[in-house]
Amino acid sequence: MTAGNGGGPTRNGGKATSCFACQTRERTEWCALSHDDLKLIDDSKGVREYLPGDVLYHQGAPCVGVFCVQSGLIGLRKVDHDGNSVLVRLAYPGDTVGYRSFLAGEEHHLSAEVLKPSMLCFIEQATARRMLETNPSLGLRFLKRMARDLDEAEDKFLESTNSDIRVRLAHLLFVLKDRFAIESGNGALTLELPLSRQDMAAMIGVRPETMSRTIRKFEDEGLAFFSGRTVRVPDMAALFAQIEVDS
Amino acid sequence: MTAGNGGGPTRNGGKATSCFACQTRERTEWCALSHDDLKLIDDSKGVREYLPGDVLYHQGAPCVGVFCVQSGLIGLRKVDHDGNSVLVRLAYPGDTVGYRSFLAGEEHHLSAEVLKPSMLCFIEQATARRMLETNPSLGLRFLKRMARDLDEAEDKFLESTNSDIRVRLAHLLFVLKDRFAIESGNGALTLELPLSRQDMAAMIGVRPETMSRTIRKFEDEGLAFFSGRTVRVPDMAALFAQIEVDS
DNA sequence: CGCCAGGTTGATTTCGCTCAAGCAATGTGG
DNA sequence: CCACATTGCTTGAGCGAAATCAACCTGGCG
């Protein structure tokens, strides 16, 4: 359950991708850095691959640095009062994971778990902080990012109180389709979600049983067909219409 | 409905409080500024009093600057899909209002409405941005602040799905007591909330009718007594125990 | 093979929403 | 100054969506 498949992160010295060659750099907040600063990061960072199930850090643990997602997928979880671990958010390539606790200077409030095989860079707290203190535009990027996250979180709250589950599920699929569509054509498309039913249920704030039933309804109505973790949506527009119905 | 009671903000030149003399400065993010930078703000800012009902900005409006709350109380609202304006968050003295849209460089996603007579300083976008770009520690303060806000928002979501309304109301009162207790003694205390029932209902994500009923239950059980906008809590511990019961 | 976690399904209950009416306080115009 | 509308709050009746409880199925794994 703790971090690791094999040895610790390797200092950048072998075949690990350099920040300069990183395909996802443009999508990260770190692209605000100058060549020299980026080099500092590049030299001191650790890179390695993680496998599904690996845990980057646990809720409550002190923050020792941040992870930059080069490829793969990370899930951020929070354990609620009855001990259930609920999936709160996903981190995609280009995202920096653990930046909240780092910026706030607090222990982690979430746990980070690898969901798909991922290549991650680890940047030590001290290094990151130095960058942040000398490079205002880096902080600005993170501010922008967090402002967006905060908005999303508030919308999610509103949605959870006003919309019924059909709408919430349709909405979830709609968001997920941008990242996990593996095939599409004239309105129809197929998704390959790296999420268990429980996780999907938690994301929209319902019990697994209810998720199951709602999925059933969608299938009965021909809106979406679930088989394991792949979802086939014959008509995206029809699914999207669900969101409008009950507004 | 639009901003204003009397003229626009007065350039700082009369009796308006200087930033240097501001009692709440230590609580703001701006206390990170150097003497010289603070002077820049102080010279260019506008200060004036606002009255309940005044609107600082509307959702969707472009962001022209930020407001620093010297005294009083501001409510941040978001209109949901059916056009209801729901209270999302409160801003207290020392808080900076409108910073999210400013930092993200987007239009306002919330509206800001004055709830109690308030003395506010207005800092123009250009000035604020200059400060932010030259003063990394200012950005860091805001990052820290936003990280906290984000955490709260996520907890709120979890609470809305796991906890019943009794718990949510108890929790709300528990939070509010720190700001609005006007009298207290041996476990009992009295609150003077500047909120309508509707606003309280919106804050915990329920309908006004349900709020009314829950309040009734609390009164029947002797947990809290509501009269207009004042709330008397005979035994804070008993109220707090509600939060634990259903966890 | 048996175990177990994850998922599905059914039966039942309950909590909160909807709809609807009544009431008090405030405001407005004649 | 009173009739009237308006707004915010409360209360009731009924309904419905989702939670709960419980059983069962499935596939993976030791």
CSV table of C-alpha atoms in Angstrom, one decimal, chain A residues 78-82 86 88-89 99-100 103-106 109-110 129 132-134 136 139-140 142-144 146-151 153-158 160-163 202-205 207 246-247, chain B residues 78-82 86 88-89 99-100 103-106 109-110 129 132-134 136 139-140 142-144 146-151 153-158 160-163 202-205 207 246-247:
chain,number,residue,atom,x,y,z
A,78,LYS,CA,-10.0,11.9,0.9
A,79,VAL,CA,-11.2,9.6,3.6
A,80,ASP,CA,-14.6,10.6,5.0
A,81,HIS,CA,-15.8,10.2,8.5
A,82,ASP,CA,-16.7,6.5,8.2
A,86,VAL,CA,-13.6,8.8,-1.7
A,88,VAL,CA,-12.2,13.7,-5.1
A,89,ARG,CA,-10.3,14.7,-8.2
A,99,TYR,CA,0.9,21.4,-4.7
A,100,ARG,CA,-1.8,22.4,-2.4
A,103,LEU,CA,1.8,25.9,-1.0
A,104,ALA,CA,-0.2,26.0,2.2
A,105,GLY,CA,2.8,24.5,4.1
A,106,GLU,CA,0.5,22.0,5.7
A,109,HIS,CA,-5.3,16.8,3.2
A,110,LEU,CA,-5.7,14.2,0.4
A,129,ARG,CA,10.0,26.8,-2.9
A,132,LEU,CA,8.4,30.1,-6.2
A,133,GLU,CA,10.1,32.7,-4.2
A,134,THR,CA,12.3,34.0,-7.1
A,136,PRO,CA,6.5,35.4,-9.4
A,139,GLY,CA,3.1,31.5,-8.4
A,140,LEU,CA,0.7,33.3,-10.7
A,142,PHE,CA,-0.6,28.2,-9.7
A,143,LEU,CA,-3.0,30.9,-8.5
A,144,LYS,CA,-4.8,30.7,-11.8
A,146,MET,CA,-6.3,27.0,-8.1
A,147,ALA,CA,-8.9,29.6,-8.9
A,148,ARG,CA,-10.2,27.3,-11.5
A,149,ASP,CA,-10.2,24.3,-9.2
A,150,LEU,CA,-12.0,26.3,-6.5
A,151,ASP,CA,-14.7,27.3,-9.0
A,153,ALA,CA,-15.5,22.6,-6.4
A,154,GLU,CA,-18.1,25.2,-5.7
A,155,ASP,CA,-20.1,24.2,-8.8
A,156,LYS,CA,-19.8,20.6,-7.7
A,157,PHE,CA,-21.5,21.6,-4.4
A,158,LEU,CA,-24.3,23.4,-6.1
A,160,SER,CA,-24.9,18.0,-5.6
A,161,THR,CA,-27.8,19.9,-4.0
A,162,ASN,CA,-29.9,20.8,-7.1
A,163,SER,CA,-29.4,18.0,-9.6
A,202,ALA,CA,-18.0,8.8,-4.9
A,203,MET,CA,-17.2,11.4,-7.4
A,204,ILE,CA,-20.8,12.4,-7.8
A,205,GLY,CA,-21.6,11.8,-4.2
A,207,ARG,CA,-23.8,5.2,-2.9
A,246,ASP,CA,-34.0,18.9,-15.1
A,247,SER,CA,-31.5,21.6,-15.4
B,78,LYS,CA,-23.6,32.5,-7.0
B,79,VAL,CA,-26.8,32.2,-9.0
B,80,ASP,CA,-27.7,28.6,-9.7
B,81,HIS,CA,-29.5,27.3,-12.8
B,82,ASP,CA,-33.0,28.3,-11.7
B,86,VAL,CA,-27.2,31.2,-3.2
B,88,VAL,CA,-21.5,30.6,-1.1
B,89,ARG,CA,-19.1,32.1,1.3
B,99,TYR,CA,-9.2,38.1,-5.7
B,100,ARG,CA,-10.1,34.9,-7.4
B,103,LEU,CA,-5.9,36.2,-10.1
B,104,ALA,CA,-7.4,34.0,-12.8
B,105,GLY,CA,-7.8,37.0,-15.1
B,106,GLU,CA,-11.5,36.0,-15.7
B,109,HIS,CA,-17.9,33.9,-11.1
B,110,LEU,CA,-19.6,35.2,-8.0
B,129,ARG,CA,-1.0,43.1,-10.5
B,132,LEU,CA,2.0,40.6,-7.3
B,133,GLU,CA,4.6,40.5,-10.1
B,134,THR,CA,7.3,42.2,-8.1
B,136,PRO,CA,6.5,36.9,-4.7
B,139,GLY,CA,1.4,35.6,-4.2
B,140,LEU,CA,2.4,33.0,-1.7
B,142,PHE,CA,-2.8,34.2,-1.6
B,143,LEU,CA,-1.8,30.7,-2.6
B,144,LYS,CA,-2.0,29.7,1.0
B,146,MET,CA,-6.8,29.7,-1.6
B,147,ALA,CA,-5.5,26.3,-0.6
B,148,ARG,CA,-7.4,26.7,2.6
B,149,ASP,CA,-10.6,27.8,0.7
B,150,LEU,CA,-10.3,24.9,-1.6
B,151,ASP,CA,-10.0,22.4,1.2
B,153,ALA,CA,-15.0,23.6,-0.4
B,154,GLU,CA,-14.2,20.0,-0.8
B,155,ASP,CA,-15.1,19.2,2.8
B,156,LYS,CA,-18.4,21.0,2.2
B,157,PHE,CA,-19.1,18.7,-0.7
B,158,LEU,CA,-18.4,15.6,1.3
B,160,SER,CA,-23.4,17.6,1.8
B,161,THR,CA,-23.5,13.9,0.7
B,162,ASN,CA,-22.8,12.1,4.0
B,163,SER,CA,-24.4,14.2,6.6
B,202,ALA,CA,-28.4,27.9,0.8
B,203,MET,CA,-25.1,27.7,2.7
B,204,ILE,CA,-25.8,24.1,3.7
B,205,GLY,CA,-27.6,23.3,0.5
B,207,ARG,CA,-34.6,24.4,0.9
B,246,ASP,CA,-24.4,10.7,12.9
B,247,SER,CA,-20.8,11.5,12.3
